Short mmCIF file of C-alpha atoms in Angstrom, two decimals:
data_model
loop_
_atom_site.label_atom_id
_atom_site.label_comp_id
_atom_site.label_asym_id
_atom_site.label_seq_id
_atom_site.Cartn_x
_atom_site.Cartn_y
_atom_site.Cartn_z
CA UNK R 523 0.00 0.00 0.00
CA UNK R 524 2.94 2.54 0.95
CA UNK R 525 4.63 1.58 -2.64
CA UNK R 526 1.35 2.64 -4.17
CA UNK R 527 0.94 5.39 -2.37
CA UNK R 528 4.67 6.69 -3.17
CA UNK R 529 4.14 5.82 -6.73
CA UNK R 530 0.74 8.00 -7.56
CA UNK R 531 2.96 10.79 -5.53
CA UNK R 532 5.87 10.66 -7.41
CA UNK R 533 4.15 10.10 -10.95
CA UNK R 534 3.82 13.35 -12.77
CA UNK R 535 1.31 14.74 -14.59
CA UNK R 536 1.28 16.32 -17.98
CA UNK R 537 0.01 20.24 -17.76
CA UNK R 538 -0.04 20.09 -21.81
CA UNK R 539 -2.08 17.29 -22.42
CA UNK R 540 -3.82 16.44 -19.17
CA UNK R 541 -5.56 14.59 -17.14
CA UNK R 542 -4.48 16.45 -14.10
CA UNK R 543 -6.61 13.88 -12.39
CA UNK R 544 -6.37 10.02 -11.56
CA UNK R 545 -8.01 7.07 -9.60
CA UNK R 546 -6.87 3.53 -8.73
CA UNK R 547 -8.46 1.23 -6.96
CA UNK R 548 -6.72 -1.59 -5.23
CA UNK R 549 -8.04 -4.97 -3.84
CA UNK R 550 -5.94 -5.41 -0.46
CA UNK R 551 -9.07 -8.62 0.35
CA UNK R 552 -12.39 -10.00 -0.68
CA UNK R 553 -13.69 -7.44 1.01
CA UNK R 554 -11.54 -4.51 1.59
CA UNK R 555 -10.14 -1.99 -1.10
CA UNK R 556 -8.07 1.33 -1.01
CA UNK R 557 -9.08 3.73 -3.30
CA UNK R 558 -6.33 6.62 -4.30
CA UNK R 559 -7.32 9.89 -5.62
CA UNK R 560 -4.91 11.97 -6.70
CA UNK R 561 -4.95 15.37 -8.25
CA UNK R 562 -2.75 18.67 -9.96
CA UNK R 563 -3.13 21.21 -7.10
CA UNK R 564 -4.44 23.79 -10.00
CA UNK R 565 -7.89 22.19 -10.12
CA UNK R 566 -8.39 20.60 -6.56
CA UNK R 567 -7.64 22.21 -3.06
CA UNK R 568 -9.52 21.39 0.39
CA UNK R 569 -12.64 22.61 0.05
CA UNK R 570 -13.08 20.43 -3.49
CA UNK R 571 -12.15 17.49 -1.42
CA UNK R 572 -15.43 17.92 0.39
CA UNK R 573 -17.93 18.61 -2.71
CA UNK R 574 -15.91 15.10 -4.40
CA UNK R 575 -16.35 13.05 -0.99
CA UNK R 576 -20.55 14.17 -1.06
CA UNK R 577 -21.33 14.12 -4.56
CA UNK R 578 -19.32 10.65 -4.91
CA UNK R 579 -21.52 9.14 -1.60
CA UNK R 580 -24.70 10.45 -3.52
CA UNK R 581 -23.45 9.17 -6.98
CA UNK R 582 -22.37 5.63 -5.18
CA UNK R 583 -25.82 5.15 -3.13
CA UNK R 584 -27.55 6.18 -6.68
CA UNK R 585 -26.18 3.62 -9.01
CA UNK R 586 -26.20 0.64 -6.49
CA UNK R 587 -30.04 1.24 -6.01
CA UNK R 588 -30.19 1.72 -10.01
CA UNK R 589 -31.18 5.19 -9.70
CA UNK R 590 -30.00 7.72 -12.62
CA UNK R 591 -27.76 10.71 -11.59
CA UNK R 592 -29.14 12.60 -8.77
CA UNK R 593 -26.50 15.19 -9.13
CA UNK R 594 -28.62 18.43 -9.63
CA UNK R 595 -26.69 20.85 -12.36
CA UNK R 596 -24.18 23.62 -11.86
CA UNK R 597 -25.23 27.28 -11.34
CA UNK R 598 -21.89 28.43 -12.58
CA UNK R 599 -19.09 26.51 -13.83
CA UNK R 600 -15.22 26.99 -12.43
CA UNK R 601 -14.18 28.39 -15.54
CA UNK R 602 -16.93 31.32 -15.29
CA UNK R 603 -16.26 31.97 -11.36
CA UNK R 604 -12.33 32.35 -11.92
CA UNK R 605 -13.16 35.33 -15.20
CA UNK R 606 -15.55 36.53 -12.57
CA UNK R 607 -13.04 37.03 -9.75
CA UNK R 608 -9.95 38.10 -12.56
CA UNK R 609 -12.06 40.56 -14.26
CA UNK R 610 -13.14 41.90 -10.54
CA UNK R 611 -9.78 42.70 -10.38
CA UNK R 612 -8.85 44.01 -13.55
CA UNK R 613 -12.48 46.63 -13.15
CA UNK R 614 -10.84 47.86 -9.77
CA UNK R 615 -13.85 46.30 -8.30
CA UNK R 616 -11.25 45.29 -5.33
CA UNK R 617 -9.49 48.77 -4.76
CA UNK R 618 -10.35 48.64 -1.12
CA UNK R 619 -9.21 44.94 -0.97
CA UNK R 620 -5.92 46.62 -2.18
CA UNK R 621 -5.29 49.73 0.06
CA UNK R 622 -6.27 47.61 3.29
CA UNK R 623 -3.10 44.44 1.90
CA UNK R 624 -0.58 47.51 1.65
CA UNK R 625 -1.25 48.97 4.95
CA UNK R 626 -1.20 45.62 6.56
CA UNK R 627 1.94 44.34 5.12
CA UNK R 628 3.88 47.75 4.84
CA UNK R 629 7.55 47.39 5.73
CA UNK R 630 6.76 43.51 6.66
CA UNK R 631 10.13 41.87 7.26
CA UNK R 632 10.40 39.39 4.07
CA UNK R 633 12.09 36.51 5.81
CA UNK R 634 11.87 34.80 8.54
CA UNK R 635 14.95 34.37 9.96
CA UNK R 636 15.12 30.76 11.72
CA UNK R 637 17.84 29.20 13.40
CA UNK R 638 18.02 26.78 10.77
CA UNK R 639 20.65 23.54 11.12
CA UNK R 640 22.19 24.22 7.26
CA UNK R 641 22.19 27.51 5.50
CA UNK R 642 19.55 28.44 2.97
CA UNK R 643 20.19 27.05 -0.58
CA UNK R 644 20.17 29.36 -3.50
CA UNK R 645 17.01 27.87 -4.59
CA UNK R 646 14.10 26.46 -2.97
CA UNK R 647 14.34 22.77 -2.43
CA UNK R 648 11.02 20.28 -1.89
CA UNK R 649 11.96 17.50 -0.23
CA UNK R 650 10.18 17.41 2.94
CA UNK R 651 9.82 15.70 6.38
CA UNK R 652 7.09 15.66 9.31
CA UNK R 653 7.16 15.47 12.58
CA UNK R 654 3.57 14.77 14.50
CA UNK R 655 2.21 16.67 17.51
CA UNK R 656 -1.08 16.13 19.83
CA UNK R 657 -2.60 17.83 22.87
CA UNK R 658 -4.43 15.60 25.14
CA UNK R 659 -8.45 16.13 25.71
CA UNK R 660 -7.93 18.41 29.23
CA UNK R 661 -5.22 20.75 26.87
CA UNK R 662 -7.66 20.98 24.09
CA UNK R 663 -11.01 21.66 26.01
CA UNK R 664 -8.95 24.78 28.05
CA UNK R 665 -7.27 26.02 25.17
CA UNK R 666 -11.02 26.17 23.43
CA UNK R 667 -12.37 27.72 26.78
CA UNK R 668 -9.62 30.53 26.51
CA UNK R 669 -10.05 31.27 22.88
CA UNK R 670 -14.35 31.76 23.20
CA UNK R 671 -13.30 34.14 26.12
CA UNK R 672 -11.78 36.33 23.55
CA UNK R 673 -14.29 35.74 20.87
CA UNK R 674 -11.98 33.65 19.20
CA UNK R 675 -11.86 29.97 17.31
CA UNK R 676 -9.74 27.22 17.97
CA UNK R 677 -7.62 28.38 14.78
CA UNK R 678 -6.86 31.55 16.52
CA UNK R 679 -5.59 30.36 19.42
CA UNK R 680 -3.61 27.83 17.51
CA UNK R 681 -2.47 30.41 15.04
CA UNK R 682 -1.23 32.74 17.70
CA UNK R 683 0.79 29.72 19.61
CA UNK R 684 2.26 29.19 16.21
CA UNK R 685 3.63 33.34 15.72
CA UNK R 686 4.44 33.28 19.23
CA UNK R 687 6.83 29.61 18.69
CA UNK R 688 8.16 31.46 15.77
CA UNK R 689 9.14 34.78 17.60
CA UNK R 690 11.19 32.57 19.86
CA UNK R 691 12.99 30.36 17.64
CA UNK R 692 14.21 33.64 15.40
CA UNK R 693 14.38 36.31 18.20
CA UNK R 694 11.80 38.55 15.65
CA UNK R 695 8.43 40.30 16.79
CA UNK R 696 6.95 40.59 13.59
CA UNK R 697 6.01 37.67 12.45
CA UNK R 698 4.17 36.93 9.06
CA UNK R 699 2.38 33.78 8.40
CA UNK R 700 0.55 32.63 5.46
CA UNK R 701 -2.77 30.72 5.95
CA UNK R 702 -5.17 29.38 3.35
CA UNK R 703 -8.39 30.50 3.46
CA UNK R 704 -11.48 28.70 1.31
CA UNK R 705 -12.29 31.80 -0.98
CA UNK R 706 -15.91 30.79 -1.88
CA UNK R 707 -17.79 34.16 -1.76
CA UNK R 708 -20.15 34.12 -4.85
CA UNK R 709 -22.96 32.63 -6.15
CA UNK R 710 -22.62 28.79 -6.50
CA UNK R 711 -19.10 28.67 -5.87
CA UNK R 712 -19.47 27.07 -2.56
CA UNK R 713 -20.32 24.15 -5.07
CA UNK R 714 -17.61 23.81 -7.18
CA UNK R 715 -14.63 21.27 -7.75
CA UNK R 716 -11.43 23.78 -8.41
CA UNK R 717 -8.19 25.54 -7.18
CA UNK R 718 -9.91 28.38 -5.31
CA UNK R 719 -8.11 28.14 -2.16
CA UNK R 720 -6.52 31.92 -1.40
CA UNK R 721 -3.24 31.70 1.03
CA UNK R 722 -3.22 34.46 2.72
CA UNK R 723 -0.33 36.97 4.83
CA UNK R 724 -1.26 36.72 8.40
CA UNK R 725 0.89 39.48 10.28
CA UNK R 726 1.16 39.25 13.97
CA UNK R 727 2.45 42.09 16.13
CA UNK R 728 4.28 40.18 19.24
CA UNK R 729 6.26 44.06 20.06
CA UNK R 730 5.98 44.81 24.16
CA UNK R 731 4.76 42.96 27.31
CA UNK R 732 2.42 41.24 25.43
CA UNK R 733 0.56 38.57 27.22
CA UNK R 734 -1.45 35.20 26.18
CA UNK R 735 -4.76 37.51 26.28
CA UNK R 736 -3.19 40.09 24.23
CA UNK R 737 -1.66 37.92 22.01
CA UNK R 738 -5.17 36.32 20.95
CA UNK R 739 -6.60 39.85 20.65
CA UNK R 740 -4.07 40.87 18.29
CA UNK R 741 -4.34 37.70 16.28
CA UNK R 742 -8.04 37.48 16.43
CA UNK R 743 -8.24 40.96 14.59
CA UNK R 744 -5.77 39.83 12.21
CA UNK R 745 -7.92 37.01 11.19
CA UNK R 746 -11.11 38.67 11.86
CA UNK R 747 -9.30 41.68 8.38
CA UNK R 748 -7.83 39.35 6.75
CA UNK R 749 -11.56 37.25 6.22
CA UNK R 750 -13.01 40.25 5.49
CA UNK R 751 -10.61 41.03 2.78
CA UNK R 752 -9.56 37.39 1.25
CA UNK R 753 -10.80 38.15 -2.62
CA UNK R 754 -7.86 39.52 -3.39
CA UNK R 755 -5.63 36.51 -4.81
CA UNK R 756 -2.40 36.36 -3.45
CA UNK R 757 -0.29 36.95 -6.77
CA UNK R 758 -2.15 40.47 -7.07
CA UNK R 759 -0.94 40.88 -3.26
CA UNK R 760 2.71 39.91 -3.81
CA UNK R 761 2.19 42.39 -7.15
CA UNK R 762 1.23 45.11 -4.86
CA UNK R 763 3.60 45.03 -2.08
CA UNK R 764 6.27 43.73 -3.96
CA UNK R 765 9.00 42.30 -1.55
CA UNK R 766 12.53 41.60 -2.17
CA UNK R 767 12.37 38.34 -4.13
CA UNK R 768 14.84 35.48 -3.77
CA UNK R 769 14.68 31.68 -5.48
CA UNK R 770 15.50 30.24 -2.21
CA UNK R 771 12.26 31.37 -0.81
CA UNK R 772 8.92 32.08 -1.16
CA UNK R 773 7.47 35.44 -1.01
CA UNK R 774 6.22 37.50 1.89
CA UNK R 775 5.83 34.35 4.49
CA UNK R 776 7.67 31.25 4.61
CA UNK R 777 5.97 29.41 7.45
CA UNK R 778 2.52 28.29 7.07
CA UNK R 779 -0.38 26.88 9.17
CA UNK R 780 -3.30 25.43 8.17
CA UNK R 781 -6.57 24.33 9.64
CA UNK R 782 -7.93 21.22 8.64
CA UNK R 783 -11.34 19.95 8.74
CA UNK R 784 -12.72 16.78 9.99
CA UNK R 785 -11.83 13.91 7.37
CA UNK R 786 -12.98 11.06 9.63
CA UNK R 787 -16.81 10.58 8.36
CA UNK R 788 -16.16 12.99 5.08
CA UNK R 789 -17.08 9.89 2.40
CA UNK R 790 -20.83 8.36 3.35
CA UNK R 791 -21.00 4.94 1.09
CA UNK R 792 -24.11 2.62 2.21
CA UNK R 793 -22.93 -0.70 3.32
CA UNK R 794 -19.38 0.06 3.24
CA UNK R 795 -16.94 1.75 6.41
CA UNK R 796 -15.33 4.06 4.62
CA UNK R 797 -12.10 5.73 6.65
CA UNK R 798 -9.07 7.90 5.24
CA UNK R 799 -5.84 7.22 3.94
CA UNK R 800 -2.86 8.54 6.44
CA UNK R 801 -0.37 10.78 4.13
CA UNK R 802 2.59 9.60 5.54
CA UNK R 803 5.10 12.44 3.36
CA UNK R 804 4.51 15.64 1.49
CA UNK R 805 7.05 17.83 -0.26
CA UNK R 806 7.74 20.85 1.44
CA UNK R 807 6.30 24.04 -0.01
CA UNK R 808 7.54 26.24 3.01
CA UNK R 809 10.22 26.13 5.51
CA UNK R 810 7.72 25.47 7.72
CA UNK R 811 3.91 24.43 7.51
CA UNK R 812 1.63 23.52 10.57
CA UNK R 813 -1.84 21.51 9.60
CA UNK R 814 -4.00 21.28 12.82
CA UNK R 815 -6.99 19.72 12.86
CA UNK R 816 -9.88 19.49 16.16
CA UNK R 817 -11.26 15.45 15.73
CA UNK R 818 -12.27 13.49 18.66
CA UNK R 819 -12.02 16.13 21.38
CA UNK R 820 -8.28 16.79 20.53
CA UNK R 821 -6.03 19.24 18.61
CA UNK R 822 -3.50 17.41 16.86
CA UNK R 823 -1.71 17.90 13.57
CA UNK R 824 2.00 17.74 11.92
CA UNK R 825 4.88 20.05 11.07
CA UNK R 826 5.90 19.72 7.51
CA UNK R 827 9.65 21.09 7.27
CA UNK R 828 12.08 21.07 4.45
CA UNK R 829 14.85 18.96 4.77
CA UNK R 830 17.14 21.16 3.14
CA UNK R 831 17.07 23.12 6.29
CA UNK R 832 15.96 21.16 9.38
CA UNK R 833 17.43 17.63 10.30
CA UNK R 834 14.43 15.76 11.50
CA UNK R 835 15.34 15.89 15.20
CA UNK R 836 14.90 19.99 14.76
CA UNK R 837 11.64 19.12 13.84
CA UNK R 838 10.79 17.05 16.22
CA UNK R 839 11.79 18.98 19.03
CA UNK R 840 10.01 22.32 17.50
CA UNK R 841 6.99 20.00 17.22
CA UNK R 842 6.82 19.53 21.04
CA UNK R 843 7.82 23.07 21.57
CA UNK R 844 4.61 24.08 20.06
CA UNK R 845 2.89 21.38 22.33
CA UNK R 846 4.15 22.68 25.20
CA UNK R 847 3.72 26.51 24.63
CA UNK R 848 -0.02 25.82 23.45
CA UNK R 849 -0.22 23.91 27.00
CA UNK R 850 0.98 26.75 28.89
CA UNK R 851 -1.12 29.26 27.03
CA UNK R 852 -4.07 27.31 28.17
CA UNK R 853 -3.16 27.42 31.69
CA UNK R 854 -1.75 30.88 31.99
CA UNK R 855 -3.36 32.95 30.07
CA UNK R 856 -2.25 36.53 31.87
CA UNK R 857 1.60 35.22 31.20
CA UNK R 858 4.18 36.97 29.32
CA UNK R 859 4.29 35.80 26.12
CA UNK R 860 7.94 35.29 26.81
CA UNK R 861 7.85 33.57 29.65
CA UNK R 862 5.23 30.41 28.29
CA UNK R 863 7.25 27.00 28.51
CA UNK R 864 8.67 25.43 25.45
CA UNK R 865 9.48 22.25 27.19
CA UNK R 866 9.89 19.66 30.17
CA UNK R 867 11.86 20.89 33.05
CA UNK R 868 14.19 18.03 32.77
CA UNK R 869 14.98 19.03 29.27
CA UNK R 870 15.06 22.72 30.06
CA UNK R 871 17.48 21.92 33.25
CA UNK R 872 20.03 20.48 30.14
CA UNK R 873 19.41 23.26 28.14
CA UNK R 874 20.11 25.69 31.21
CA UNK R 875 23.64 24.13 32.11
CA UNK R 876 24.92 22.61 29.14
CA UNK R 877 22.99 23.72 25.96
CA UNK R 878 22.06 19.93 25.04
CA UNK R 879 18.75 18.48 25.53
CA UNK R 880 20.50 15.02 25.05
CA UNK R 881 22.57 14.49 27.41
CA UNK R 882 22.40 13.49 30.85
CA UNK R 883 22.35 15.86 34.43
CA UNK R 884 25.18 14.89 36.78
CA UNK R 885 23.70 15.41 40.40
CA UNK R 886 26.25 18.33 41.41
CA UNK R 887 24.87 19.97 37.87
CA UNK R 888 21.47 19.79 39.25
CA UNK R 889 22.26 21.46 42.47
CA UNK R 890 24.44 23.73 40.35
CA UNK R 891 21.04 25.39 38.27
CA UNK R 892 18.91 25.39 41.74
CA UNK R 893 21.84 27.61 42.95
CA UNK R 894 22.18 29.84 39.62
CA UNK R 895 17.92 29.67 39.54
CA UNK R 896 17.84 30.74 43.22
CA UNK R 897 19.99 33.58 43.23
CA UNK R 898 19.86 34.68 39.64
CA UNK R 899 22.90 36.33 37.99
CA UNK R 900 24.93 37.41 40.86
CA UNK R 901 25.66 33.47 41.77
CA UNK R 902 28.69 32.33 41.54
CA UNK R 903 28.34 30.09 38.42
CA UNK R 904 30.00 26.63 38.94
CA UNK R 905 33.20 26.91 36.99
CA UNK R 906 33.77 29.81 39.04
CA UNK R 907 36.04 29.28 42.49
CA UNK R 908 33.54 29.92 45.38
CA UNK R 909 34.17 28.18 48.75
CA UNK R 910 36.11 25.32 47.50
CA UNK R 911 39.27 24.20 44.76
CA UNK R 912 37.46 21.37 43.60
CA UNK R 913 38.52 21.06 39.82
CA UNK R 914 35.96 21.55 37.16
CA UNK R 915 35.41 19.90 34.00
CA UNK R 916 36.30 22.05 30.40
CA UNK R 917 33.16 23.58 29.23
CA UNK R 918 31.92 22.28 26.09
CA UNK R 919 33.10 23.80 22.84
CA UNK R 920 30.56 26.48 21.05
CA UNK R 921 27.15 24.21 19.21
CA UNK R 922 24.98 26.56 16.48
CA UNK R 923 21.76 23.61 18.49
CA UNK R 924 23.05 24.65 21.53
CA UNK R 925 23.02 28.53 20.79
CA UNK R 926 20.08 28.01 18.72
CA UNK R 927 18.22 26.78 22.20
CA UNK R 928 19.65 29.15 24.39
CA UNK R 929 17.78 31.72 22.16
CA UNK R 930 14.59 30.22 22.28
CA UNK R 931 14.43 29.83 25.89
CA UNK R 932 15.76 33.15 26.32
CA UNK R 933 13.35 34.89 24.27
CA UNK R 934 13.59 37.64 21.67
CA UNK R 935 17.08 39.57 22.34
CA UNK R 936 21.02 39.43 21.47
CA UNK R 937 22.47 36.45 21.73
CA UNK R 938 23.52 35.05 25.40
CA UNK R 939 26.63 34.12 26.51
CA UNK R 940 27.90 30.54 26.98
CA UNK R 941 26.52 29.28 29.76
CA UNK R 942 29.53 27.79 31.13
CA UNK R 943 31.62 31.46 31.11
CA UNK R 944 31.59 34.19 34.15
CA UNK R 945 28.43 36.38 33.92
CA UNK R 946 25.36 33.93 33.03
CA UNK R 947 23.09 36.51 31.73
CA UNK R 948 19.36 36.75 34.49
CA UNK R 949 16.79 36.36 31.82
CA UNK R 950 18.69 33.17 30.96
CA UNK R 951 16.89 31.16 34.18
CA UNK R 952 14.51 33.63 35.40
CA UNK R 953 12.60 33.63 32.19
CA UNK R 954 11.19 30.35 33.02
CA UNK R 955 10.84 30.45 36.77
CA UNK R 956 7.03 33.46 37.28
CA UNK R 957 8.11 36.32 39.04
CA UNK R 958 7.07 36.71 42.76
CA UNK R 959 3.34 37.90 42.64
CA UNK R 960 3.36 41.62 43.25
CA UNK R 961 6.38 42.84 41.69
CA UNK R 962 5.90 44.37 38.18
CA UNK R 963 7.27 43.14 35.18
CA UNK R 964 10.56 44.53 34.02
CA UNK R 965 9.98 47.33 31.37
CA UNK R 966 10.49 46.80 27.78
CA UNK R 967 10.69 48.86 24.79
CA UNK R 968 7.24 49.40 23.24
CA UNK R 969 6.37 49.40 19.94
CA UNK R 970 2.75 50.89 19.64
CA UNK R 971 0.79 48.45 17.91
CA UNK R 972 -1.39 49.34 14.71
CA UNK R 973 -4.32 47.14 14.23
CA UNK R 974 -4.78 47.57 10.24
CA UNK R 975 -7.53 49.37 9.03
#
């Protein structure tokens, strides 16, 4: 099944000549089958899936009973909607659409800047990897409690986890991500089988003390424009803001995250238990692309990352850094965005004396990070002579994983110090240990933030 599965993935299709659409149906028993659809991504996005999976259970339970085509006829064909929505654009019929995409994504950084394990390639690569993640039931009903508390979806709350991961893996506060959005406004276009899928530029402001609260706000009202304003296709919005291009990256975002509907019950067949196909492997179209779904009282989804840039381990661990922060945003909602928890205090106590996850704590480490926790930066660190000459082991030489780590539990900011040298910057430990309640949090430069218009 995997072979055949590989195979229809790999196969091409011919643009020139077509189809840019196949079936095959495989007999795995006498009564079991696999059926594998696979399609160009010009004439089939998410949304199609659904009209195929209905109209196929109606055609199916139709022609088993003898019945002719129930199937009532279009209202307006793909071909017509897509002149529609081009000459909608070419009229100026979507000047508004325009102005609002310019202020929203004026002087947006163009790349993301992630602590990557190999440099950028001159040109985009494709092969991809994925690494899973899940919240359990308790994670997921809380982090839907907190996002209806701010008028929000699941999505949003999701979507702002996502921006806030991203702001701590690259140190940046404006953070860009593109998310696809369905695109069906019109008459009978709800109904159709076609690429109408519009990925949008989702910009998140993350500037100041921003808390979990805030950080919905700001993201809801991102969403909340961007909905209102999601005719516009994304070439014309690329056209119009026109960013510095580059062949080893894709314009104006290169992180993604989609939401995913339900598949589990999408295909109805009578007599027949019809369940989907897991898609083990997808080429990478971003650097980075989240797909989260909410099915059987839990979020869960994978990261899709291209291996040109991320060994799978990165992946891995970034996958359960997003677990973790969405965790902590559910349970500490007035927190510092800053401040959430990325991952297990075992595997943060590593991080915090060593830089490496992977290895093992000694048990005079351990008492070594309650000391440095305890007392902050003014304790003596334990490479440095305090009451004893007890000899201490050579610190590790410099790691771009461990750096890269350091950074993320740091926060956004320079680069820290080694951990092992004299001067172990504060924010290093204290940024994952809540400050006492009553004192106020330490001031930071504030950007004013600009909801667009």
């Amino acid at each position: 099944m995997a072979a055949r599965q590989r195979d229809e993935e790999q196969r091409p299709f011919d643009l020139d000549t077509g189809p840019l659409g196949r079936g095959r149906l495989l007999t795995l028993g006498p009564e079991r089958h696999a059926l594998l659809l696979t399609f160009h991504h010009s004439i089939y996005d998410g949304a199609s899936m659904n009209v195929m999976m209905d109209e196929l259970g109606l055609l199916y339970e139709a022609f088993a009973a003898g019945a002719p085509d129930p199937l009532p006829p279009l209202a307006v064909q793909f071909a017509e909607h897509t002149q529609t929505r081009e000459q909608a654009v070419l009229d100026g019929g979507l000047t508004d659409q325009e102005e609002y995409w310019l202020r929203a994504l004026d002087d947006a950084p163009p790349v993301l800047e992630l602590p990557t394990d190999r440099p950028r390639p001159t040109e985009q690569h494709y092969a991809g990897g994925r690494a899973e993640f899940s919240l359990d039931a308790e994670t997921t009903t809380a982090l839907r409690g907190l996002a209806r508390r701010h008028g929000a979806t699941p999505f949003v709350a999701v979507l702002a986890g996502w921006a806030i991961l991203l702001s701590r893996l690259s140190g940046q506060e404006d953070i860009v991500v593109g998310s696809p959005f369905a695109n069906r406004r019109g008459p009978g276009a709800a109904g159709l089988i076609g690429f109408l899928v519009n990925s949008l530029p989702l910009r998140i402001d993350l500037s100041g003390s921003v808390t979990v609260s805030e950080a919905l706000t700001r993201t809801r009202a991102v969403v909340r424009e961007a909905l209102a304003h999601q005719d516009l296709p994304f070439e014309r919005i690329v056209e119009l803001v026109n960013p510095p291009r580059s062949a080893s990256r894709t314009p104006l975002f290169q992180t993604m995250l989609a939401w995913v509907p339900e598949r589990r019950d999408l295909l109805h067949l009578p007599g027949v238990d019809a369940q989907p196909l897991p898609i083990d492997h997808a080429p990478a179209k971003f650097d980075l692309a989240v797909s989260a779904t909410d099915s059987q009282g839990r979020i869960s989804g994978h990261l899709d990352y291209a291996t040109a840039l991320l060994d799978h381990d990165t992946a891995e661990r970034w996958a359960g850094h997003l677990r973790h922060l969405l965790t902590d945003m559910a349970r500490h909602p007035e927190r510092d965005v800053r401040a959430l928890e990325l991952m297990e205090a075992e595997e943060r106590r590593r991080v915090l004396l060593d830089g490496d996850a992977a290895q093992p704590i000694a048990p005079d480490d351990h008492g070594a990070l309650q000391q440095s926790t305890r007392h902050g930066g003014d304790a003596p660190h334990p490479s440095t002579p305090h009451h004893h000459a007890t000899p201490q082991p050579t610190p590790p030489p410099p790691s771009p994983h461990r750096d890269r780590t350091r950074r993320t539990l740091r926060g956004p900011g320079p680069p820290a110090p080694h951990p092992h040298r004299r001067g172990r910057p504060r924010h290093l430990a204290r940024l994952h240990h809540p400050r006492p309640p009553g004192q106020p949090p330490r001031a930071r430069p504030r950007r004013p933030f600009r909801p667009p218009r």
